[in-house]
Amino acid sequence: MIFKQVFAEQVTKLVEGIIPYETVLKMIEKPKYESHGDFAFPCFELAKHYAKSPSLISAELAGKIDAPLFEKVESVGGYINVFLQKEKVASQTIQSILEKKNHYGDEMIGNNKTITIDFSSPNIAKPFSMGHLRSTVIGNALSLIAEKSGYQVIRLNHLGDWGTQFGKLIVAYTKWGIEEEVRKSPIKELLALYVKFHQEAEKDPSLNDLGRAAFKKLEHGDEETIQLWRWFRDESLKEFMKIYNQLGISFDSFDGEAFYNEKMEKVVKQLSAKGLLVESQGAYVVELEGFPPSLIKKSDGTTLYATRDLAAAIYRQETYQFTKSLYVVGYEQTLHFKQLFAVLEKMGYYWQKGMAHIPFGMILKEGKKMSTRKGKLVLLEEVIEEAIQLALRNIEEKNPNLSNKEEVAKQVGVGAIIFHDLKNFRLHDIEFSLEDMLRFEGETGPYVQYTHARAASLLRKGKYVEQSNDGSTFIDPEAWPIIKLLMDFPQTITRALDDYDPSQIAKILLDISKSFNKYYAVVKILDEPHKQARLSLVYAVNIVLKEGLRLLGIKAPEEM
Ligand code: ARG
């Protein structure tokens, strides 16, 4: 918040612009030890410019820093350490939170510009995979964070609903499918048909030709084929909607790959007009520097995933005029997106600079990739249901008299899954363990939710009613670590967006929870005469935890 900015401004002025303000701001560190103050600026860079030792420079600069907000300024080993005036910082921070409530941390960085976020994007007729769960959860959090930062967010679900595999599926259904069975459990049945197709095609390769022919019919709009395809799509989407409802996630569009079927011809023409299309063994490719060529049209005339993404990118720019366009997709597709962006650049689309692939790691079970394909079919919907049941059992143990147990269990079970994913930097692989996620202690979603509920309960017990001078007195030194974290919350949101990394928010929520629980253990919050002042801090914690959880896509029950 402003205190760090004031410090950065002072340093920038003192070094006469040798280092620009933005860089100074980024260079300011948070010292590990409290004895080193609240902020520190390292002077090692400056040593090059001044031809003096860092400690000489820090000593000189420290003497010149003048700000009534700082308690003291020290020079230690090449660092300028500043100590904030606890009373002032505490009251400004708490007052600002109580004034803005859930709008604390709102920014106008985005200036209402549009950002499209392509996330979740599962493949129809297949189970919703763990990878799609990660994309869903990360993409949703990034959407919420971007909105809070002043962007207009368009949530896009680019359904995998087109491609040769649907030709195969149609052949399999026509040969072996039973309508009733598919209606009963679409994903399971369609998957079984797809697997059967591959088994049979091993013995009889001519099936593959039939599959290709069926897809060609689909691409050319054959009515009967389209009807089957549409039915598979509708049934699959119904299943996916159950998961989105459980997670509380919505989209602005479900236009998937099929939607771009008619839009591809134009793109192919454009590529050819720009002289970018090269024939290669009957197929058409765009050659790229530094990467393998991008395949645009196969030798049998059919198009590909890449062609559809090309058409989609152009359509999205035309439709939404995005400044940024994100794709939350597993890291296995890194090359695909590099090629996509490179082709757009070759086409002369300057706006491709605003596009980014946001990759993520895998979900592992006992160290191995969790697969929904082979062996036992794990349906995500059932995994979520299991988490909710487990949460319900925990709640029944801890708080048997809770009135809306079912609803809270849902919020806790779902919150646990989401938090477990988001607390890790997205590129790290994560281990999937329902028991671990649902613990009420340790680094879990339920722990943060529980801390929020504890704060809410204190406010009820203390019959807290807001007053205009709340936050104006700083009583307990034990509260200082909490205040500093609350002060950092807005910046953390900005950084999480800059790095496309919601884990920074999850981490600060854990830190706030830990320091609040420490405070709760040693300070008698409800004792007079300082009850009101302390409860205003409790309220500030309550507000920030709730808002932080919301940004991750997690509900914060008042009681649990
Ligand atoms: N359906 C794809 C998959 O499951 C992900 C699509 C991602 N979005 C995109 N525009 N390519 O691998």
Coordinates of C-alpha atoms and ligand atoms in Angstrom, one line a residue:
M1 CA 0.0 0.0 0.0
I2 CA 0.9 3.6 0.1
F3 CA 3.7 3.2 2.7
K4 CA 5.9 1.3 0.3
Q5 CA 5.1 3.7 -2.5
V6 CA 6.2 6.6 -0.3
F7 CA 9.5 4.9 0.4
A8 CA 10.0 4.1 -3.3
E9 CA 9.3 7.7 -4.2
Q10 CA 11.9 9.0 -1.7
V11 CA 14.5 6.6 -2.9
T12 CA 13.8 7.5 -6.6
K13 CA 14.2 11.2 -5.8
L14 CA 17.4 10.6 -3.9
V15 CA 19.1 8.6 -6.7
E16 CA 18.0 11.2 -9.2
G17 CA 16.3 8.8 -11.5
I18 CA 19.3 6.5 -12.0
I19 CA 16.7 3.8 -11.2
P20 CA 13.2 4.5 -12.3
Y21 CA 10.4 4.5 -9.7
E22 CA 8.7 1.3 -11.0
T23 CA 12.0 -0.6 -10.7
V24 CA 12.7 0.8 -7.2
L25 CA 9.3 -0.4 -6.2
K26 CA 10.0 -3.9 -7.4
M27 CA 13.4 -3.9 -5.7
I28 CA 12.1 -3.1 -2.3
E29 CA 12.3 -6.2 -0.2
K30 CA 10.5 -7.5 2.9
P31 CA 13.2 -8.3 5.5
K32 CA 13.1 -11.7 7.0
Y33 CA 13.7 -10.5 10.6
E34 CA 11.6 -7.9 12.3
S35 CA 14.8 -6.3 13.6
H36 CA 15.6 -5.3 10.0
G37 CA 12.4 -3.2 9.8
D38 CA 9.4 -3.5 7.5
F39 CA 10.9 -2.6 4.1
A40 CA 14.5 -2.7 2.8
F41 CA 16.1 -1.3 -0.3
P42 CA 19.3 -3.0 -1.5
C43 CA 22.0 -0.5 -2.7
F44 CA 24.2 -3.0 -4.6
E45 CA 22.9 -1.9 -8.0
L46 CA 23.7 1.7 -7.2
A47 CA 27.3 0.8 -6.3
K48 CA 28.0 0.5 -10.1
H49 CA 26.7 4.0 -10.8
Y50 CA 28.3 5.8 -7.8
A51 CA 31.6 3.9 -7.7
K52 CA 31.2 3.6 -4.0
S53 CA 30.6 0.7 -1.7
P54 CA 26.9 -0.3 -1.1
S55 CA 27.2 0.3 2.6
L56 CA 28.5 3.8 2.1
I57 CA 25.6 4.5 -0.3
S58 CA 23.0 3.0 2.0
A59 CA 24.4 5.1 4.9
E60 CA 24.3 8.3 2.9
L61 CA 20.8 7.7 1.5
A62 CA 19.3 6.5 4.8
G63 CA 20.3 9.8 6.4
K64 CA 18.4 11.7 3.8
I65 CA 15.1 9.8 3.9
D66 CA 12.5 12.0 5.4
A67 CA 9.0 10.7 6.0
P68 CA 6.8 11.3 8.9
L69 CA 5.3 7.8 8.4
F70 CA 8.5 6.1 9.3
E71 CA 9.5 5.4 12.9
K72 CA 13.2 5.1 12.0
V73 CA 15.4 4.6 9.0
E74 CA 18.7 2.5 9.3
S75 CA 21.5 1.5 7.1
V76 CA 22.8 -2.0 7.6
G77 CA 25.2 -3.8 5.3
G78 CA 24.2 -2.1 2.0
Y79 CA 20.5 -2.0 2.8
I80 CA 18.3 0.9 3.8
N81 CA 15.9 -0.5 6.3
V82 CA 12.8 1.5 7.2
F83 CA 10.5 0.9 10.2
L84 CA 6.9 1.9 9.9
Q85 CA 5.0 3.7 12.5
K86 CA 2.9 0.9 13.7
E87 CA 0.0 3.0 15.1
K88 CA -0.4 5.0 11.9
V89 CA -0.1 2.0 9.6
A90 CA -2.5 0.0 11.7
S91 CA -5.2 2.6 11.8
Q92 CA -4.9 3.5 8.1
T93 CA -5.0 -0.1 7.1
I94 CA -8.0 -1.1 9.2
Q95 CA -9.9 2.1 8.4
S96 CA -9.4 1.5 4.8
I97 CA -10.7 -2.1 4.9
L98 CA -13.7 -1.1 7.0
E99 CA -14.5 1.7 4.6
K100 CA -14.2 -0.3 1.4
K101 CA -15.3 -3.7 2.7
N102 CA -15.2 -6.3 -0.1
H103 CA -13.9 -3.6 -2.4
Y104 CA -10.7 -3.4 -0.5
G105 CA -8.0 -4.2 -3.1
D106 CA -10.1 -3.2 -6.1
E107 CA -8.0 -1.6 -8.7
M108 CA -8.5 0.1 -12.0
I109 CA -5.4 -1.3 -13.7
G110 CA -7.5 -3.0 -16.4
N111 CA -9.3 0.2 -17.3
N112 CA -12.3 -1.8 -18.4
K113 CA -10.3 -3.3 -21.2
T114 CA -11.4 -6.8 -22.3
I115 CA -9.5 -10.0 -21.4
T116 CA -10.7 -13.3 -22.8
I117 CA -9.9 -16.4 -20.7
D118 CA -10.2 -19.7 -22.4
F119 CA -10.4 -22.3 -19.7
S120 CA -11.8 -25.7 -18.7
S121 CA -12.5 -26.6 -22.4
P122 CA -13.1 -30.4 -21.9
N123 CA -13.6 -32.9 -24.7
I124 CA -17.1 -34.1 -25.2
A125 CA -17.9 -37.8 -25.1
K126 CA -15.0 -38.2 -22.7
P127 CA -14.8 -37.9 -19.0
F128 CA -13.9 -34.6 -17.5
S129 CA -10.3 -35.2 -16.6
M130 CA -8.2 -34.0 -13.7
G131 CA -6.3 -31.8 -16.1
H132 CA -9.6 -30.1 -17.0
L133 CA -10.3 -29.6 -13.4
R134 CA -7.1 -27.8 -12.9
S135 CA -7.8 -25.6 -15.9
T136 CA -11.3 -24.9 -14.6
V137 CA -10.1 -23.9 -11.1
I138 CA -7.1 -21.8 -12.2
G139 CA -9.1 -20.1 -15.0
N140 CA -11.9 -19.2 -12.8
A141 CA -9.6 -17.7 -10.2
L142 CA -7.8 -15.7 -12.8
S143 CA -11.1 -14.5 -14.1
L144 CA -12.1 -13.2 -10.7
I145 CA -8.7 -11.7 -10.0
A146 CA -8.8 -9.9 -13.4
E147 CA -12.3 -8.5 -12.7
K148 CA -11.2 -7.2 -9.4
S149 CA -8.3 -5.5 -11.1
G150 CA -10.7 -3.6 -13.4
Y151 CA -10.8 -5.8 -16.5
Q152 CA -13.9 -6.9 -18.4
V153 CA -13.6 -10.6 -18.4
I154 CA -15.1 -13.0 -21.1
R155 CA -15.0 -16.6 -19.9
L156 CA -14.7 -19.0 -22.8
N157 CA -15.2 -22.7 -22.8
H158 CA -13.7 -23.9 -26.0
L159 CA -15.3 -27.4 -26.0
G160 CA -13.4 -30.2 -27.7
D161 CA -16.4 -31.1 -29.8
W162 CA -14.9 -31.6 -33.3
G163 CA -12.3 -33.8 -34.9
T164 CA -11.8 -37.2 -36.5
Q165 CA -12.6 -38.9 -33.2
F166 CA -16.3 -37.9 -33.6
G167 CA -16.3 -39.7 -36.9
K168 CA -15.1 -42.8 -35.2
L169 CA -17.6 -42.4 -32.4
I170 CA -20.5 -42.1 -34.9
V171 CA -19.4 -45.3 -36.6
A172 CA -19.1 -47.1 -33.3
Y173 CA -22.5 -45.9 -32.2
T174 CA -24.2 -46.9 -35.5
K175 CA -22.6 -50.3 -35.2
W176 CA -22.9 -51.2 -31.5
G177 CA -24.6 -48.4 -29.7
I178 CA -27.8 -48.6 -27.7
E179 CA -29.8 -45.4 -27.3
E180 CA -31.1 -46.1 -23.8
E181 CA -27.8 -46.9 -22.4
V182 CA -26.3 -43.7 -23.8
R183 CA -29.1 -41.7 -22.3
K184 CA -28.6 -43.3 -18.9
S185 CA -24.9 -42.6 -18.6
P186 CA -23.7 -40.8 -21.6
I187 CA -20.0 -40.3 -20.8
K188 CA -19.5 -43.8 -19.7
E189 CA -21.3 -45.4 -22.7
L190 CA -19.7 -43.1 -25.3
L191 CA -16.3 -43.8 -23.8
A192 CA -16.9 -47.5 -23.9
L193 CA -17.9 -47.2 -27.6
Y194 CA -14.8 -45.2 -28.4
V195 CA -12.6 -47.8 -26.7
K196 CA -14.4 -50.6 -28.5
F197 CA -13.9 -48.8 -31.8
H198 CA -10.1 -48.8 -31.3
Q199 CA -10.1 -52.5 -30.3
E200 CA -12.0 -53.5 -33.3
A201 CA -10.0 -51.3 -35.6
E202 CA -6.8 -53.2 -34.6
K203 CA -8.4 -56.2 -36.1
D204 CA -10.1 -54.5 -39.0
P205 CA -8.3 -51.3 -40.1
S206 CA -11.0 -50.5 -42.6
L207 CA -13.0 -49.2 -39.7
N208 CA -10.6 -46.2 -39.6
D209 CA -11.6 -45.3 -43.2
L210 CA -15.2 -45.4 -42.2
G211 CA -14.4 -43.1 -39.2
R212 CA -12.7 -40.7 -41.5
A213 CA -15.6 -40.8 -44.0
A214 CA -18.1 -40.1 -41.2
F215 CA -16.1 -37.1 -40.0
K216 CA -16.0 -35.8 -43.6
K217 CA -19.8 -36.1 -43.7
L218 CA -19.9 -34.2 -40.4
E219 CA -17.7 -31.4 -41.8
H220 CA -19.9 -31.2 -44.8
G221 CA -23.0 -30.8 -42.8
D222 CA -24.7 -34.2 -43.5
E223 CA -28.0 -33.9 -41.5
E224 CA -28.2 -37.4 -40.0
T225 CA -24.6 -37.3 -38.9
I226 CA -25.0 -33.9 -37.4
Q227 CA -28.0 -35.0 -35.4
L228 CA -26.1 -37.8 -33.8
W229 CA -23.1 -35.5 -33.1
R230 CA -25.4 -32.9 -31.6
W231 CA -27.0 -35.4 -29.3
F232 CA -23.6 -36.6 -28.0
R233 CA -22.7 -33.0 -27.4
D234 CA -25.8 -32.1 -25.6
E235 CA -25.6 -35.2 -23.3
S236 CA -22.0 -34.6 -22.5
L237 CA -22.6 -30.9 -21.8
K238 CA -25.3 -31.9 -19.4
E239 CA -22.8 -34.0 -17.5
F240 CA -20.2 -31.2 -17.5
M241 CA -22.8 -28.7 -16.3
K242 CA -23.3 -30.8 -13.1
I243 CA -19.6 -30.3 -12.4
Y244 CA -19.7 -26.6 -13.1
N245 CA -22.7 -26.2 -10.8
Q246 CA -21.0 -28.1 -8.0
L247 CA -18.0 -25.8 -8.4
G248 CA -20.1 -22.7 -8.8
I249 CA -18.5 -21.7 -12.1
S250 CA -20.1 -20.2 -15.2
F251 CA -19.1 -19.3 -18.7
D252 CA -20.0 -16.6 -21.2
S253 CA -19.7 -19.0 -24.2
F254 CA -19.5 -22.7 -24.9
D255 CA -18.7 -22.2 -28.5
G256 CA -16.2 -25.0 -29.0
E257 CA -14.2 -26.3 -31.9
A258 CA -17.2 -27.2 -34.0
F259 CA -18.3 -23.5 -33.9
Y260 CA -15.3 -22.7 -36.0
N261 CA -16.0 -25.3 -38.7
E262 CA -17.4 -22.7 -41.2
K263 CA -14.9 -20.1 -40.2
M264 CA -11.8 -22.0 -41.2
E265 CA -12.1 -21.7 -45.0
K266 CA -11.7 -17.9 -44.8
V267 CA -8.6 -18.3 -42.7
V268 CA -7.1 -20.8 -45.0
K269 CA -7.8 -18.4 -47.9
Q270 CA -6.2 -15.6 -46.0
L271 CA -3.1 -17.6 -45.3
S272 CA -2.8 -18.5 -48.9
A273 CA -3.4 -14.9 -50.0
K274 CA -0.6 -13.8 -47.7
G275 CA 1.6 -16.4 -49.3
L276 CA 2.1 -18.2 -46.1
L277 CA 0.6 -21.5 -47.0
V278 CA 3.1 -24.1 -48.3
E279 CA 2.2 -27.5 -49.7
S280 CA 4.0 -30.4 -48.1
Q281 CA 3.2 -34.0 -49.3
G282 CA -0.4 -33.1 -50.2
A283 CA -0.9 -31.3 -46.8
Y284 CA -0.7 -27.5 -46.2
V285 CA 1.5 -26.0 -43.6
V286 CA 2.8 -22.6 -42.4
E287 CA 6.5 -22.6 -42.0
L288 CA 7.8 -21.0 -38.8
E289 CA 11.2 -19.8 -37.6
G290 CA 12.4 -21.7 -34.6
F291 CA 9.5 -24.2 -34.4
P292 CA 8.3 -27.1 -36.5
P293 CA 5.7 -25.9 -39.2
S294 CA 2.1 -25.5 -38.2
L295 CA -0.1 -28.1 -40.0
I296 CA -3.2 -26.3 -41.3
K297 CA -4.9 -28.8 -43.6
K298 CA -4.3 -32.6 -43.9
S299 CA -3.8 -34.3 -47.2
D300 CA -7.4 -35.6 -47.1
G301 CA -8.6 -32.0 -46.9
T302 CA -9.7 -32.0 -43.3
T303 CA -8.7 -29.4 -40.8
L304 CA -7.1 -29.7 -37.4
Y305 CA -7.2 -28.5 -33.8
A306 CA -4.6 -25.8 -34.8
T307 CA -6.7 -24.6 -37.7
R308 CA -9.7 -24.2 -35.4
D309 CA -7.6 -22.3 -32.8
L310 CA -6.4 -20.0 -35.5
A311 CA -10.0 -19.2 -36.6
A312 CA -11.0 -18.9 -33.0
A313 CA -8.3 -16.4 -32.1
I314 CA -9.3 -14.1 -35.1
Y315 CA -13.0 -14.5 -34.3
R316 CA -12.4 -13.5 -30.7
Q317 CA -10.4 -10.5 -31.6
E318 CA -13.2 -9.4 -34.0
T319 CA -15.9 -10.1 -31.5
Y320 CA -14.5 -8.9 -28.2
Q321 CA -11.5 -6.7 -29.2
F322 CA -9.5 -8.2 -26.4
T323 CA -6.4 -6.6 -25.1
K324 CA -5.4 -9.8 -23.5
S325 CA -6.3 -13.4 -24.4
L326 CA -5.3 -16.2 -22.1
Y327 CA -5.4 -19.9 -22.6
V328 CA -5.3 -22.0 -19.4
V329 CA -4.2 -25.3 -20.8
G330 CA -1.8 -28.0 -19.6
Y331 CA 1.9 -27.5 -20.4
E332 CA 1.9 -30.4 -22.9
Q333 CA 0.3 -28.0 -25.4
T334 CA 3.1 -25.4 -25.1
L335 CA 4.4 -26.0 -28.6
H336 CA 0.8 -25.7 -30.0
F337 CA 0.4 -22.3 -28.5
K338 CA 3.8 -21.1 -29.6
Q339 CA 3.0 -22.1 -33.1
L340 CA -0.5 -20.5 -32.9
F341 CA 0.9 -17.1 -31.8
A342 CA 3.7 -17.3 -34.3
V343 CA 1.3 -17.9 -37.2
L344 CA -0.8 -15.0 -36.1
E345 CA 2.3 -12.8 -36.0
K346 CA 3.2 -13.9 -39.5
M347 CA -0.3 -12.9 -40.6
G348 CA 0.4 -9.4 -39.3
Y349 CA -1.9 -9.4 -36.4
Y350 CA -0.2 -7.1 -33.9
W351 CA -2.8 -8.0 -31.2
Q352 CA -1.3 -11.5 -30.8
K353 CA 1.2 -9.8 -28.4
G354 CA -1.7 -9.8 -25.9
M355 CA -2.1 -13.5 -26.0
A356 CA -0.6 -15.9 -23.5
H357 CA -0.6 -19.6 -22.8
I358 CA -1.0 -20.2 -19.0
P359 CA 0.3 -23.8 -18.6
F360 CA 0.0 -25.9 -15.5
G361 CA 1.4 -29.2 -14.1
M362 CA -0.3 -32.6 -13.5
I363 CA -2.4 -34.0 -10.8
L364 CA -0.7 -37.1 -9.4
K365 CA -2.0 -39.9 -7.2
E366 CA 0.8 -41.6 -5.3
G367 CA 3.3 -40.0 -7.6
K368 CA 1.7 -41.2 -10.8
K369 CA -0.4 -39.3 -13.3
M370 CA -4.1 -39.6 -12.5
S371 CA -5.7 -41.1 -15.5
T372 CA -9.4 -41.2 -16.2
R373 CA -8.8 -43.2 -19.3
K374 CA -7.5 -46.6 -18.4
G375 CA -8.8 -49.0 -15.8
K376 CA -11.4 -47.9 -13.4
L377 CA -13.3 -44.9 -14.6
V378 CA -13.0 -42.1 -11.9
L379 CA -15.8 -39.6 -12.5
L380 CA -14.9 -36.2 -11.2
E381 CA -18.5 -35.6 -10.2
E382 CA -18.2 -38.5 -7.8
V383 CA -14.8 -37.3 -6.5
I384 CA -16.5 -34.0 -5.6
E385 CA -19.4 -35.7 -4.0
E386 CA -17.0 -37.7 -1.9
A387 CA -15.2 -34.6 -0.7
I388 CA -18.6 -33.1 0.3
Q389 CA -19.4 -36.3 2.3
L390 CA -16.0 -36.2 4.0
A391 CA -16.5 -32.6 4.9
L392 CA -20.0 -33.4 6.3
R393 CA -18.5 -36.1 8.6
N394 CA -15.8 -33.6 9.8
I395 CA -18.5 -31.0 10.6
E396 CA -20.7 -33.5 12.3
E397 CA -17.8 -34.3 14.6
K398 CA -16.8 -30.7 15.3
N399 CA -20.1 -28.9 15.3
P400 CA -23.0 -31.3 15.4
N401 CA -25.6 -28.6 16.1
L402 CA -24.8 -26.5 13.0
S403 CA -28.1 -25.7 11.3
N404 CA -27.3 -25.7 7.6
K405 CA -24.8 -28.6 7.7
E406 CA -25.4 -29.8 4.1
E407 CA -24.8 -26.4 2.5
V408 CA -21.7 -25.8 4.6
A409 CA -20.4 -29.3 3.8
K410 CA -20.7 -28.4 0.1
Q411 CA -18.9 -25.2 0.5
V412 CA -16.1 -26.9 2.5
G413 CA -15.8 -30.0 0.4
V414 CA -15.6 -28.0 -2.9
G415 CA -13.5 -25.3 -1.3
A416 CA -11.0 -27.9 -0.1
I417 CA -10.5 -29.2 -3.7
I418 CA -10.1 -25.8 -5.1
F419 CA -7.7 -24.5 -2.5
H420 CA -5.6 -27.6 -2.7
D421 CA -5.1 -26.9 -6.3
L422 CA -4.5 -23.2 -6.0
K423 CA -2.1 -23.1 -3.1
N424 CA 0.7 -24.4 -5.3
F425 CA 2.3 -22.5 -8.1
R426 CA 0.4 -23.8 -11.1
L427 CA 3.4 -25.4 -12.9
H428 CA 4.1 -27.7 -10.0
D429 CA 2.5 -31.1 -10.1
I430 CA 0.2 -31.8 -7.2
E431 CA -0.7 -34.9 -5.3
F432 CA -4.4 -35.6 -5.0
S433 CA -5.4 -36.7 -1.5
L434 CA -8.9 -36.0 -0.3
E435 CA -7.9 -36.6 3.3
D436 CA -5.1 -34.1 3.1
M437 CA -7.3 -31.4 1.5
L438 CA -10.0 -31.7 4.0
R439 CA -8.0 -31.3 7.2
F440 CA -9.1 -28.4 9.3
E441 CA -5.5 -27.8 10.4
G442 CA -2.5 -27.1 8.2
E443 CA -2.4 -25.5 4.8
T444 CA -5.9 -26.3 3.6
G445 CA -9.0 -24.5 2.4
P446 CA -11.1 -25.6 5.4
Y447 CA -8.4 -24.1 7.7
V448 CA -8.8 -20.7 6.1
Q449 CA -12.6 -21.1 6.0
Y450 CA -12.5 -22.1 9.7
T451 CA -10.4 -19.0 10.6
H452 CA -12.9 -16.8 8.8
A453 CA -15.8 -18.5 10.7
R454 CA -13.9 -18.1 13.9
A455 CA -13.6 -14.3 13.3
A456 CA -17.3 -14.2 12.4
S457 CA -18.2 -16.0 15.6
L458 CA -16.1 -13.5 17.7
L459 CA -18.0 -10.6 16.1
R460 CA -21.3 -12.2 17.0
K461 CA -20.2 -13.1 20.5
G462 CA -18.9 -9.6 21.1
K463 CA -22.0 -8.1 19.6
Y464 CA -19.8 -6.0 17.4
V465 CA -21.4 -2.9 15.9
E466 CA -19.2 -0.8 13.6
Q467 CA -18.3 2.7 14.8
S468 CA -16.8 5.5 12.9
N469 CA -13.5 5.7 14.8
D470 CA -12.9 1.9 14.5
G471 CA -9.3 1.0 13.9
S472 CA -8.0 4.3 15.2
T473 CA -6.3 2.7 18.2
F474 CA -3.5 0.1 18.0
I475 CA -3.4 -1.9 21.2
D476 CA -1.5 -5.2 20.8
P477 CA 1.9 -5.6 19.4
E478 CA 0.9 -9.2 18.6
A479 CA -1.4 -7.8 16.0
W480 CA 1.4 -6.2 13.9
P481 CA 2.1 -9.3 11.7
I482 CA -1.6 -9.4 10.9
I483 CA -1.8 -5.7 10.0
K484 CA 1.2 -6.0 7.7
L485 CA -0.4 -8.9 5.8
L486 CA -3.7 -7.0 5.5
M487 CA -1.7 -4.0 4.2
D488 CA -0.1 -6.3 1.6
F489 CA -3.4 -7.8 0.3
P490 CA -4.1 -5.3 -2.5
Q491 CA -0.5 -5.7 -3.9
T492 CA -0.7 -9.4 -3.7
I493 CA -3.7 -9.4 -6.0
T494 CA -1.9 -7.2 -8.5
R495 CA 1.1 -9.5 -8.4
A496 CA -1.1 -12.6 -8.7
L497 CA -2.5 -11.1 -11.9
D498 CA 0.9 -10.0 -13.3
D499 CA 2.2 -13.5 -12.8
Y500 CA -1.1 -15.3 -13.6
D501 CA -0.6 -17.0 -10.3
P502 CA -3.5 -17.4 -7.9
S503 CA -1.3 -19.3 -5.4
Q504 CA 0.0 -15.9 -4.1
I505 CA -3.5 -15.2 -2.9
A506 CA -3.8 -18.6 -1.3
K507 CA -0.5 -18.1 0.5
I508 CA -1.4 -14.7 1.9
L509 CA -4.7 -16.1 3.2
L510 CA -2.8 -18.9 4.9
D511 CA -0.4 -16.4 6.5
I512 CA -3.2 -14.2 7.7
S513 CA -5.0 -17.2 9.1
K514 CA -1.9 -18.4 10.9
S515 CA -1.1 -15.0 12.4
F516 CA -4.7 -14.4 13.4
N517 CA -4.9 -17.8 15.2
K518 CA -1.7 -16.9 17.0
Y519 CA -3.2 -13.6 18.1
Y520 CA -6.4 -15.3 19.1
A521 CA -4.5 -17.7 21.3
V522 CA -2.7 -15.0 23.3
V523 CA -5.0 -12.0 23.4
K524 CA -8.3 -11.9 25.2
I525 CA -10.2 -10.2 22.4
L526 CA -13.5 -9.8 24.1
D527 CA -12.1 -8.3 27.4
E528 CA -12.9 -4.7 28.1
P529 CA -11.8 -1.9 27.8
H530 CA -10.4 -2.7 24.3
K531 CA -13.0 -4.9 23.0
Q532 CA -14.2 -2.5 20.3
A533 CA -10.8 -1.7 19.0
R534 CA -9.8 -5.4 18.8
L535 CA -13.1 -6.4 17.2
S536 CA -12.5 -3.9 14.5
L537 CA -9.3 -5.8 13.6
V538 CA -11.2 -9.1 13.8
Y539 CA -13.7 -7.6 11.3
A540 CA -11.0 -6.5 9.0
V541 CA -9.6 -10.0 9.0
N542 CA -13.0 -11.4 8.4
I543 CA -13.5 -9.1 5.4
V544 CA -10.1 -9.9 3.8
L545 CA -10.3 -13.6 4.3
K546 CA -13.8 -13.7 2.7
E547 CA -12.8 -11.6 -0.2
G548 CA -9.6 -13.6 -0.7
L549 CA -11.5 -16.9 -0.8
R550 CA -14.0 -15.4 -3.2
L551 CA -11.1 -14.5 -5.6
L552 CA -10.1 -18.2 -5.5
G553 CA -13.7 -19.3 -6.2
I554 CA -14.3 -20.5 -2.7
K555 CA -17.3 -19.7 -0.4
A556 CA -16.7 -18.5 3.2
P557 CA -19.4 -19.9 5.6
E558 CA -20.2 -17.7 8.6
E559 CA -20.2 -20.8 10.8
M560 CA -18.8 -24.3 10.5
Ligands
ARG1 N1 -10.0 -29.5 -25.5 C1 -8.6 -29.3 -25.3 C2 -8.0 -30.4 -24.5 O1 -8.7 -31.0 -23.7 C3 -8.3 -28.0 -24.7 C4 -8.7 -26.8 -25.4 C5 -8.0 -25.5 -24.9 N2 -8.4 -24.4 -25.6 C6 -8.0 -24.0 -26.9 N3 -8.4 -22.9 -27.4 N4 -7.1 -24.8 -27.5 O2 -6.8 -30.7 -24.7

